[in-house]
Tab-separated table of C-alpha atoms in Angstrom:
chain	number	residue	atom	x	y	z
N	1	MET	CA	12.124	-40.085	-51.470
N	2	LYS	CA	10.771	-36.300	-52.342
N	3	LYS	CA	7.131	-36.999	-51.187
N	4	SER	CA	8.420	-38.421	-48.395
N	5	PHE	CA	10.808	-35.186	-46.929
N	6	CYS	CA	8.279	-32.474	-48.039
N	7	LEU	CA	6.174	-35.052	-45.527
N	8	VAL	CA	9.014	-34.036	-42.713
N	9	LEU	CA	9.097	-31.240	-43.744
N	10	ILE	CA	5.879	-29.713	-43.082
N	11	LEU	CA	5.311	-31.508	-40.232
N	12	ILE	CA	8.596	-29.828	-38.846
N	13	ALA	CA	7.159	-26.463	-39.809
N	14	CYS	CA	3.602	-27.442	-38.349
N	15	ILE	CA	5.626	-27.795	-35.099
N	16	PHE	CA	7.646	-24.667	-34.871
N	17	ILE	CA	4.462	-23.516	-35.746
N	18	THR	CA	3.131	-24.279	-32.640
N	19	SER	CA	5.697	-23.780	-30.676
N	20	CYS	CA	5.635	-19.947	-32.048
N	21	SER	CA	2.031	-19.187	-31.204
N	22	SER	CA	2.550	-20.767	-26.862
N	23	GLU	CA	-0.600	-20.839	-25.253
N	24	LYS	CA	2.181	-18.353	-22.929
N	25	GLN	CA	1.393	-14.529	-22.248
N	26	GLU	CA	4.263	-12.249	-23.932
N	27	ILE	CA	6.180	-11.154	-20.735
N	28	ASN	CA	6.169	-7.370	-22.126
N	29	LEU	CA	8.440	-5.782	-19.456
N	30	ASP	CA	9.038	-2.183	-20.462
N	31	ALA	CA	5.263	-2.395	-19.474
N	32	ASN	CA	5.738	-3.693	-15.771
N	33	ARG	CA	9.047	-0.990	-15.413
N	34	ASP	CA	6.354	1.719	-16.388
N	35	VAL	CA	3.771	0.498	-14.072
N	36	VAL	CA	6.732	0.486	-11.279
N	37	LYS	CA	7.721	4.350	-11.753
N	38	ASN	CA	3.830	5.524	-11.001
N	39	TYR	CA	4.016	3.200	-8.517
N	40	HIS	CA	6.261	5.178	-7.066
N	41	ARG	CA	5.704	8.448	-8.421
N	42	VAL	CA	2.248	8.135	-6.172
N	43	TRP	CA	4.871	7.583	-3.368
N	44	SER	CA	6.456	10.808	-4.004
N	45	ASN	CA	3.164	13.056	-5.415
N	46	GLY	CA	0.904	11.461	-2.758
N	47	LYS	CA	-2.385	11.104	-5.860
N	48	VAL	CA	-3.673	7.696	-4.516
N	49	THR	CA	-6.403	7.928	-6.837
N	50	GLU	CA	-3.375	6.669	-9.277
N	51	LEU	CA	-3.684	3.699	-6.990
N	52	ASP	CA	-6.754	2.408	-9.284
N	53	LYS	CA	-4.984	1.428	-12.234
N	54	ILE	CA	-1.429	0.310	-11.815
N	55	LEU	CA	-2.893	-2.364	-8.621
N	56	ALA	CA	-4.157	-5.691	-8.539
N	57	PRO	CA	-7.194	-5.262	-6.282
N	58	ASP	CA	-5.482	-8.437	-4.266
N	59	PHE	CA	-2.508	-6.392	-4.275
N	60	VAL	CA	-0.378	-6.990	-0.621
N	61	CYS	CA	2.558	-5.391	0.918
N	62	HIS	CA	5.084	-7.087	2.872
N	63	PHE	CA	7.858	-4.625	4.394
N	64	ILE	CA	10.865	-6.206	6.333
N	65	ASN	CA	10.019	-4.584	9.218
N	66	GLY	CA	6.981	-6.327	9.924
N	67	ILE	CA	4.112	-3.756	8.779
N	68	GLU	CA	2.434	-6.225	5.554
N	69	TRP	CA	-0.806	-4.037	4.350
N	70	LYS	CA	-3.015	-5.790	1.732
N	71	GLY	CA	-5.781	-4.597	-1.761
N	72	ILE	CA	-5.497	-0.215	-3.036
N	73	ALA	CA	-7.216	0.658	-0.073
N	74	GLY	CA	-4.228	-0.835	3.115
N	75	ALA	CA	-2.342	1.113	-0.075
N	76	LYS	CA	-4.321	4.234	0.065
N	77	TYR	CA	-4.223	4.735	3.504
N	78	SER	CA	-0.756	3.895	3.858
N	79	ILE	CA	0.203	5.673	1.639
N	80	SER	CA	-1.769	8.488	2.926
N	81	SER	CA	-0.532	8.193	5.961
N	82	HIS	CA	3.123	8.215	5.417
N	83	ARG	CA	3.077	11.707	4.000
N	84	LYS	CA	0.988	12.875	6.349
N	85	ILE	CA	4.081	12.177	8.926
N	86	PHE	CA	7.055	13.391	5.889
N	87	PRO	CA	4.687	15.886	3.298
N	88	ASP	CA	7.483	15.883	1.267
N	89	TRP	CA	8.724	12.214	0.298
N	90	LYS	CA	9.926	11.428	-2.448
N	91	GLU	CA	11.135	8.374	-4.141
N	92	GLU	CA	14.007	8.284	-6.412
N	93	ILE	CA	14.983	4.792	-8.568
N	94	VAL	CA	18.723	4.439	-8.561
N	95	ASP	CA	18.833	1.138	-9.842
N	96	MET	CA	15.963	-1.337	-12.201
N	97	VAL	CA	16.418	-4.785	-12.992
N	98	SER	CA	13.683	-6.502	-14.413
N	99	GLU	CA	13.072	-10.200	-15.994
N	100	GLY	CA	9.833	-12.037	-15.948
N	101	ASP	CA	6.903	-10.776	-13.880
N	102	LYS	CA	9.390	-9.668	-11.731
N	103	VAL	CA	11.035	-5.972	-10.928
N	104	VAL	CA	13.122	-4.739	-8.460
N	105	THR	CA	14.554	-1.872	-8.211
N	106	ARG	CA	16.996	0.870	-4.730
N	107	TYR	CA	15.719	3.858	-4.074
N	108	LYS	CA	16.612	7.216	-2.116
N	109	SER	CA	13.722	8.148	-0.376
N	110	SER	CA	14.186	11.217	1.207
N	111	GLY	CA	10.967	13.957	3.164
N	112	THR	CA	10.964	16.375	6.815
N	113	HIS	CA	9.571	14.446	9.351
N	114	GLN	CA	6.899	16.468	10.497
N	115	GLY	CA	4.306	14.014	12.722
N	116	ALA	CA	4.919	11.291	15.189
N	117	PHE	CA	6.745	8.062	13.282
N	118	GLU	CA	7.196	4.871	15.274
N	119	GLY	CA	7.310	6.452	18.518
N	120	LEU	CA	8.589	9.734	17.783
N	121	ASP	CA	7.300	13.250	18.244
N	122	SER	CA	8.118	14.932	14.850
N	123	THR	CA	11.438	16.356	15.283
N	124	GLY	CA	11.689	18.880	11.593
N	125	ASN	CA	15.406	16.589	10.947
N	126	LYS	CA	15.399	15.212	7.069
N	127	VAL	CA	15.902	12.378	6.325
N	128	THR	CA	17.507	10.316	3.313
N	129	ILE	CA	17.399	6.825	3.225
N	130	TYR	CA	17.838	3.981	0.420
N	131	GLU	CA	15.049	1.454	0.227
N	132	THR	CA	14.696	-1.881	-2.504
N	133	SER	CA	11.676	-3.397	-2.751
N	134	ILE	CA	10.623	-6.576	-5.083
N	135	TYR	CA	7.571	-6.014	-7.434
N	136	ARG	CA	4.960	-9.538	-8.302
N	137	ILE	CA	3.661	-7.607	-11.673
N	138	GLU	CA	0.047	-9.364	-12.898
N	139	ASN	CA	-2.481	-8.458	-15.601
N	140	GLY	CA	0.493	-4.483	-15.590
N	141	LYS	CA	-0.633	-4.201	-12.908
N	142	ILE	CA	1.557	-4.474	-9.225
N	143	ALA	CA	0.013	-7.778	-7.263
N	144	GLU	CA	3.262	-8.017	-4.900
N	145	GLN	CA	5.384	-6.013	-3.451
N	146	TRP	CA	8.079	-7.064	-0.508
N	147	GLY	CA	10.144	-4.374	0.614
N	148	PHE	CA	13.814	-3.032	2.297
N	149	PRO	CA	13.908	0.080	3.432
N	150	ASP	CA	16.861	0.991	6.014
N	151	ALA	CA	14.921	0.899	9.233
N	152	LEU	CA	18.545	1.688	11.233
N	153	SER	CA	19.673	4.447	8.493
N	154	LEU	CA	16.540	6.202	9.136
N	155	LYS	CA	16.433	6.017	13.061
N	156	ASN	CA	19.502	7.164	13.131
N	157	GLN	CA	18.623	9.655	11.060
N	158	LEU	CA	15.352	10.606	13.048
N	159	THR	CA	17.418	10.543	17.048
N	160	LYS	CA	19.993	13.146	15.798
N	161	LYS	CA	20.156	16.811	17.195
């Protein structure tokens, strides 16, 4: 009886140990949040060379207004182009939520309109909008982004006199 009881305990211990050492990659939520913070920092400072450390090579960005870009080169071009139009563009994270391989940020974006944007010549208007983005993290880098800017508010601020 004691031998059977010991075998059962050993079996339970083996099952417990094997279930704890799952082959699933453990997700580091702090690291995921940090990579997203760094991405917002690049939008704010324009140092697009840092994207090589932040974005996956096959990165894809989808914006609700139909804009999409792919790869690190696409992100570098988009950020650089945007900062030519709004040279003082700044993104400030207001809220951040992370779970699994996803990070969501709500952030305040601001800048001064200094170049042609969506058919509108430079107005010199200072704009502030709120945006939300969902990021999918893979192997410590951002693999995908879905962006939801407040485009109506941006347009209203750019067309006001």
